[in-house]
Coordinates of N, CA and C in Angstrom, one line a residue:
M141 N 108.6 98.5 93.3 CA 107.9 97.6 93.8 C 108.3 96.1 94.4
E142 N 108.4 95.5 95.4 CA 109.3 94.6 95.7 C 107.8 93.4 96.2
I143 N 107.7 92.3 96.2 CA 106.5 91.8 97.3 C 107.5 89.9 97.7
A144 N 107.7 90.0 98.8 CA 108.0 88.4 99.6 C 107.4 88.1 100.6
F145 N 107.5 86.9 100.5 CA 107.1 86.0 101.9 C 107.9 85.7 102.8
R146 N 107.5 85.5 104.1 CA 108.5 85.0 104.8 C 108.9 83.7 104.3
P147 N 109.7 83.2 104.7 CA 110.0 81.7 104.1 C 109.1 80.4 104.7
G148 N 108.6 80.1 104.0 CA 107.8 79.0 104.0 C 106.0 79.7 104.1
E149 N 105.9 80.9 104.4 CA 104.5 81.2 104.3 C 103.4 81.3 103.1
Y150 N 104.4 81.4 101.9 CA 103.4 81.2 100.9 C 102.2 79.7 100.6
R151 N 102.9 79.0 100.4 CA 102.3 77.5 100.8 C 101.0 77.8 101.9
H152 N 101.4 78.7 103.0 CA 100.2 78.3 103.9 C 98.7 79.4 103.7
Y153 N 98.8 80.2 102.8 CA 97.7 80.9 102.5 C 96.6 80.2 101.6
S154 N 95.2 80.7 101.9 CA 94.3 80.2 100.7 C 94.4 81.5 99.9
E155 N 93.7 81.0 98.8 CA 93.6 81.7 97.6 C 92.8 83.0 98.0
T156 N 92.2 83.2 98.5 CA 91.1 84.3 98.8 C 92.0 84.8 100.1
A157 N 92.1 84.3 101.3 CA 92.9 84.9 102.5 C 94.2 85.8 101.7
L158 N 94.5 85.3 101.0 CA 95.8 85.8 100.1 C 95.4 87.1 99.5
A159 N 94.5 86.9 98.6 CA 93.8 88.0 97.6 C 93.4 89.9 98.3
Q160 N 92.7 88.9 99.8 CA 92.1 90.0 100.7 C 93.6 90.7 101.3
E161 N 94.4 90.3 101.5 CA 95.7 90.3 102.4 C 96.3 91.4 101.1
L162 N 96.2 90.8 99.8 CA 96.8 91.9 98.9 C 96.2 92.9 98.4
S163 N 95.1 92.7 98.5 CA 93.8 94.1 98.1 C 94.6 95.4 99.4
R164 N 94.2 94.9 100.6 CA 94.4 95.7 101.5 C 95.5 96.1 101.3
L165 N 96.9 95.6 101.0 CA 98.1 96.0 101.0 C 98.4 96.9 99.6
A166 N 97.5 97.0 98.7 CA 97.4 97.9 97.6 C 97.0 99.0 97.8
M167 N 96.0 99.2 98.9 CA 95.3 100.4 99.3 C 96.4 101.0 100.4
R168 N 96.9 100.5 101.3 CA 97.8 100.8 102.0 C 99.1 101.5 101.2
V169 N 99.5 100.7 100.1 CA 100.8 101.3 99.5 C 100.5 103.0 98.6
T170 N 99.0 102.7 98.1 CA 98.9 103.8 97.4 C 98.5 104.9 98.1
A171 N 98.0 104.9 99.4 CA 97.7 105.7 100.3 C 99.0 106.9 100.8
G172 N 99.8 105.8 101.1 CA 101.2 106.0 101.6 C 101.6 106.8 100.5
Y173 N 102.1 106.3 99.7 CA 102.6 107.1 97.9 C 101.7 108.6 98.0
V174 N 100.3 108.7 98.2 CA 100.0 109.9 98.3 C 100.5 110.6 99.4
R175 N 100.5 110.1 100.2 CA 101.0 111.0 101.7 C 102.4 111.4 101.5
A176 N 103.5 110.4 101.0 CA 104.6 110.9 100.6 C 104.8 111.9 100.0
Q177 N 104.2 111.8 98.8 CA 104.1 112.8 98.1 C 103.7 114.7 98.4
T178 N 102.5 114.5 99.4 CA 102.3 115.6 99.7 C 103.1 116.1 100.9
R179 N 104.1 115.5 101.4 CA 105.4 115.6 102.3 C 106.0 116.3 101.9
L180 N 106.3 115.5 99.9 CA 107.8 116.3 99.4 C 107.0 117.9 99.0
I181 N 105.7 117.6 98.7 CA 105.4 119.2 98.2 C 105.6 120.3 99.0
D182 N 104.8 119.6 100.3 CA 104.9 120.5 101.5 C 106.3 121.1 101.7
A183 N 107.8 120.3 101.5 CA 109.1 120.5 102.3 C 109.4 121.3 100.7
A184 N 108.8 121.4 99.5 CA 109.4 122.2 98.3 C 108.6 123.6 98.2
I185 N 107.7 123.3 98.5 CA 106.5 124.7 98.7 C 105.9 124.8 100.1
P186 N 106.3 125.5 100.7 CA 105.4 125.3 102.4 C 104.2 126.0 102.1
D187 N 104.1 126.8 101.4 CA 102.7 127.3 101.5 C 101.6 127.5 100.5
V188 N 101.9 126.0 100.1 CA 101.1 125.1 98.6 C 99.6 124.7 99.5
L189 N 98.4 124.9 98.8 CA 97.4 125.0 99.5 C 97.1 123.3 99.1
H190 N 96.6 122.4 100.1 CA 95.9 121.2 99.5 C 94.4 121.1 100.0
D191 N 93.9 122.0 99.9 CA 92.3 121.7 99.8 C 91.8 121.0 98.8
D192 N 91.4 120.0 98.5 CA 90.7 119.5 97.9 C 89.2 120.0 97.1
A193 N 88.7 120.5 98.1 CA 87.5 121.0 98.3 C 87.4 122.6 97.5
I194 N 88.6 123.2 97.0 CA 88.4 124.0 96.4 C 88.2 123.8 94.6
E195 N 87.0 124.3 94.2 CA 87.1 124.2 92.7 C 87.2 125.3 91.9
Y196 N 87.8 124.9 90.8 CA 87.7 125.9 89.9 C 86.5 126.0 88.6
G197 N 85.2 125.7 88.9 CA 84.3 125.7 88.2 C 83.8 124.2 87.5
L198 N 83.0 124.2 86.5 CA 82.2 123.1 86.5 C 83.2 122.1 85.8
E199 N 84.5 122.8 85.0 CA 85.1 121.5 84.1 C 85.6 120.8 85.3
D200 N 86.3 121.9 86.3 CA 87.2 120.9 87.6 C 86.2 119.8 87.8
R201 N 84.8 120.5 88.3 CA 84.1 119.3 89.0 C 84.0 118.0 87.9
E202 N 84.0 118.3 87.1 CA 83.6 116.9 86.2 C 84.4 116.0 86.0
F203 N 86.1 116.7 85.8 CA 87.1 116.4 85.7 C 87.7 115.5 86.9
R204 N 87.4 116.0 88.2 CA 87.5 115.5 89.4 C 86.4 114.2 89.4
R205 N 85.3 114.1 89.1 CA 84.2 113.0 89.2 C 85.0 112.3 88.4
S206 N 85.3 112.5 87.0 CA 85.8 111.7 86.2 C 86.9 110.5 86.6
L207 N 87.8 111.4 87.4 CA 89.1 111.1 88.1 C 88.8 109.8 88.8
A208 N 87.8 110.0 89.9 CA 87.1 109.2 90.7 C 86.6 107.8 90.5
G209 N 86.2 107.9 89.1 CA 85.5 107.0 88.3 C 86.5 105.9 87.5
I210 N 87.6 106.3 87.3 CA 88.5 105.8 86.2 C 88.6 103.7 86.9
K211 N 88.3 103.3 86.1 CA 88.8 101.9 86.7 C 89.5 101.1 85.7
T212 N 90.5 100.3 86.3 CA 91.4 99.8 85.9 C 91.9 98.2 85.8
A213 N 91.9 97.3 85.2 CA 92.1 96.3 85.2 C 93.1 95.4 84.6
A214 N 93.6 94.4 85.1 CA 94.7 93.5 84.3 C 94.9 91.9 85.1
R215 N 95.4 91.4 84.4 CA 95.6 90.1 84.7 C 97.4 89.6 84.7
S216 N 97.8 88.3 85.3 CA 98.8 88.0 85.1 C 99.6 87.5 83.9
P217 N 100.5 87.2 83.5 CA 100.5 86.9 82.4 C 100.0 85.0 82.2
D218 N 99.6 84.4 83.2 CA 99.3 83.0 83.2 C 97.6 83.0 83.5
G219 N 96.9 84.6 83.6 CA 95.6 84.6 83.6 C 95.2 83.6 85.2
R220 N 96.0 83.6 86.0 CA 95.4 83.3 87.4 C 95.4 84.3 88.3
I221 N 95.8 85.6 88.4 CA 95.9 86.7 89.2 C 94.9 87.6 88.1
A222 N 94.2 88.1 89.0 CA 93.3 89.4 88.5 C 93.2 90.9 89.4
V223 N 93.8 91.8 89.0 CA 94.1 92.8 89.8 C 92.8 94.3 89.2
A224 N 92.5 94.6 90.0 CA 91.4 95.7 89.4 C 91.5 96.8 90.8
S225 N 91.2 98.3 89.9 CA 91.3 99.3 90.9 C 90.2 100.3 90.5
Q226 N 89.9 101.2 91.4 CA 89.0 102.2 91.3 C 89.7 103.5 91.6
A227 N 90.3 104.0 90.7 CA 91.0 105.6 91.3 C 92.2 105.2 92.0
L228 N 92.7 104.2 91.8 CA 94.0 103.8 93.0 C 93.6 103.9 94.3
A229 N 92.5 104.1 94.5 CA 91.9 103.7 95.8 C 91.4 102.9 96.6
R230 N 90.4 102.0 95.7 CA 90.0 100.8 96.0 C 90.6 99.6 95.1
W231 N 91.0 98.5 95.9 CA 91.7 97.7 94.9 C 90.9 96.5 94.9
R232 N 91.1 95.4 94.3 CA 90.8 94.2 94.3 C 91.4 93.3 94.1
V233 N 91.9 91.9 94.1 CA 92.9 91.1 94.0 C 92.1 89.6 93.9
R234 N 92.4 88.7 92.9 CA 91.6 87.9 92.7 C 92.6 86.7 92.5
I235 N 92.9 85.6 92.9 CA 93.7 84.4 92.8 C 92.7 83.1 92.5
A236 N 93.0 82.9 91.6 CA 92.5 81.5 90.9 C 92.6 80.4 91.9
D237 N 91.6 79.6 91.8 CA 92.0 78.4 92.9 C 93.2 77.3 91.9
G238 N 93.6 76.8 93.1 CA 94.8 76.2 92.8 C 96.1 77.0 92.3
T239 N 96.3 78.0 92.5 CA 97.3 79.0 91.9 C 98.4 78.8 93.1
I240 N 97.9 79.1 94.4 CA 99.5 78.6 95.5 C 99.8 77.6 95.2
Q241 N 99.0 76.4 95.1 CA 99.9 75.0 94.9 C 100.5 74.6 93.6
G242 N 100.0 75.4 92.9 CA 100.1 75.0 91.4 C 101.6 76.0 90.9
V243 N 101.6 77.1 91.4 CA 102.3 78.0 90.8 C 103.8 78.2 92.4
P244 N 105.0 78.1 91.6 CA 105.9 78.4 92.6 C 105.7 79.8 92.9
E245 N 106.2 80.2 94.3 CA 106.2 81.5 94.9 C 106.9 83.0 94.1
E246 N 108.3 82.5 93.4 CA 108.8 83.6 92.7 C 107.8 83.7 91.3
A247 N 107.1 82.7 90.7 CA 106.4 83.2 89.5 C 105.0 83.6 90.1
F248 N 104.6 83.5 91.2 CA 103.7 84.1 91.6 C 103.6 86.0 91.8
T249 N 105.1 85.7 92.6 CA 105.0 87.4 92.5 C 105.3 88.3 91.4
A250 N 105.9 87.8 90.5 CA 106.3 87.6 89.1 C 105.1 88.3 88.4
G251 N 104.0 87.4 88.2 CA 102.9 87.2 87.8 C 101.9 88.5 88.4
L252 N 102.0 88.8 89.8 CA 101.0 89.4 90.5 C 101.9 90.9 90.5
L253 N 103.2 91.2 90.6 CA 103.8 92.6 89.8 C 103.5 93.1 88.8
T254 N 103.5 92.2 87.5 CA 102.7 92.4 86.4 C 101.4 92.8 86.3
A255 N 100.5 92.4 86.7 CA 99.0 92.9 87.0 C 99.4 94.4 87.7
F256 N 99.7 94.2 88.9 CA 99.7 95.7 89.0 C 100.5 96.7 88.5
R257 N 101.4 96.7 87.8 CA 102.1 97.6 86.8 C 101.5 97.8 86.1
E258 N 100.6 96.8 85.3 CA 99.8 97.2 84.3 C 98.4 98.1 84.4
V259 N 98.0 97.4 85.6 CA 96.8 98.6 86.0 C 97.6 100.0 86.4
L260 N 98.6 100.3 87.1 CA 99.0 101.0 87.2 C 99.3 102.2 85.6
T261 N 99.5 101.3 85.0 CA 100.2 101.9 83.4 C 98.8 102.1 83.2
R262 N 97.7 101.3 82.9 CA 96.1 101.7 82.5 C 95.6 102.9 83.0
H263 N 95.7 103.3 84.0 CA 95.4 104.1 84.8 C 96.1 105.1 84.5
Q264 N 97.3 105.7 84.3 CA 97.7 106.9 84.1 C 97.4 107.3 82.5
A265 N 97.2 106.2 82.1 CA 96.7 106.2 80.3 C 95.3 106.9 80.5
E266 N 94.3 106.7 81.6 CA 92.9 107.2 81.4 C 93.2 108.5 82.2
V267 N 94.3 108.7 83.0 CA 94.3 110.1 83.7 C 95.0 111.4 82.3
R268 N 95.8 110.5 81.4 CA 96.0 111.6 80.1 C 95.1 112.0 79.3
K269 N 94.1 111.0 79.1 CA 93.1 110.8 78.1 C 91.8 112.1 78.9
L270 N 91.8 111.7 80.3 CA 90.8 112.7 80.8 C 91.2 114.3 80.7
K271 N 92.8 114.4 80.6 CA 93.1 115.5 81.0 C 92.9 116.4 79.3
D272 N 93.1 115.2 78.4 CA 93.1 115.8 77.2 C 91.6 116.0 76.6
E273 N 90.7 115.4 77.5 CA 89.2 115.7 77.3 C 88.8 117.1 78.1
H274 N 89.1 117.2 78.7 CA 88.6 118.3 79.7 C 89.3 119.4 79.5
Y275 N 90.6 119.6 79.6 CA 91.3 120.6 79.4 C 91.5 120.7 77.6
G276 N 92.2 119.8 77.2 CA 92.4 120.2 75.6 C 93.9 119.7 76.0

């Protein structure tokens, strides 16, 4: 993943506006990923069922409920950027006041990507843990 600004745009943002835009972007990226994954599965296995309403018992319902409740968060190495997610569906980015004026664009994007990747890594670890708990 890469994040870039149009030339000169980075410094024109406020921390609040940029955080809101990045939160929306993260939601769009993860939704796009899920759609692309579904298209790939459809292409490989045309008759696959996608009905998430199908339940295979109490264990499956509890597992899905647990998946939807996974909350993960991480910070950039300098602590100025905080990224949080619930089930990779809802995202929240917070940027400390003074960050845009005090941190060069390249350092900002590097820190942001570090935090995003850590959220994804922690989410995957939680999914593995839930699979072990629910299915052994």
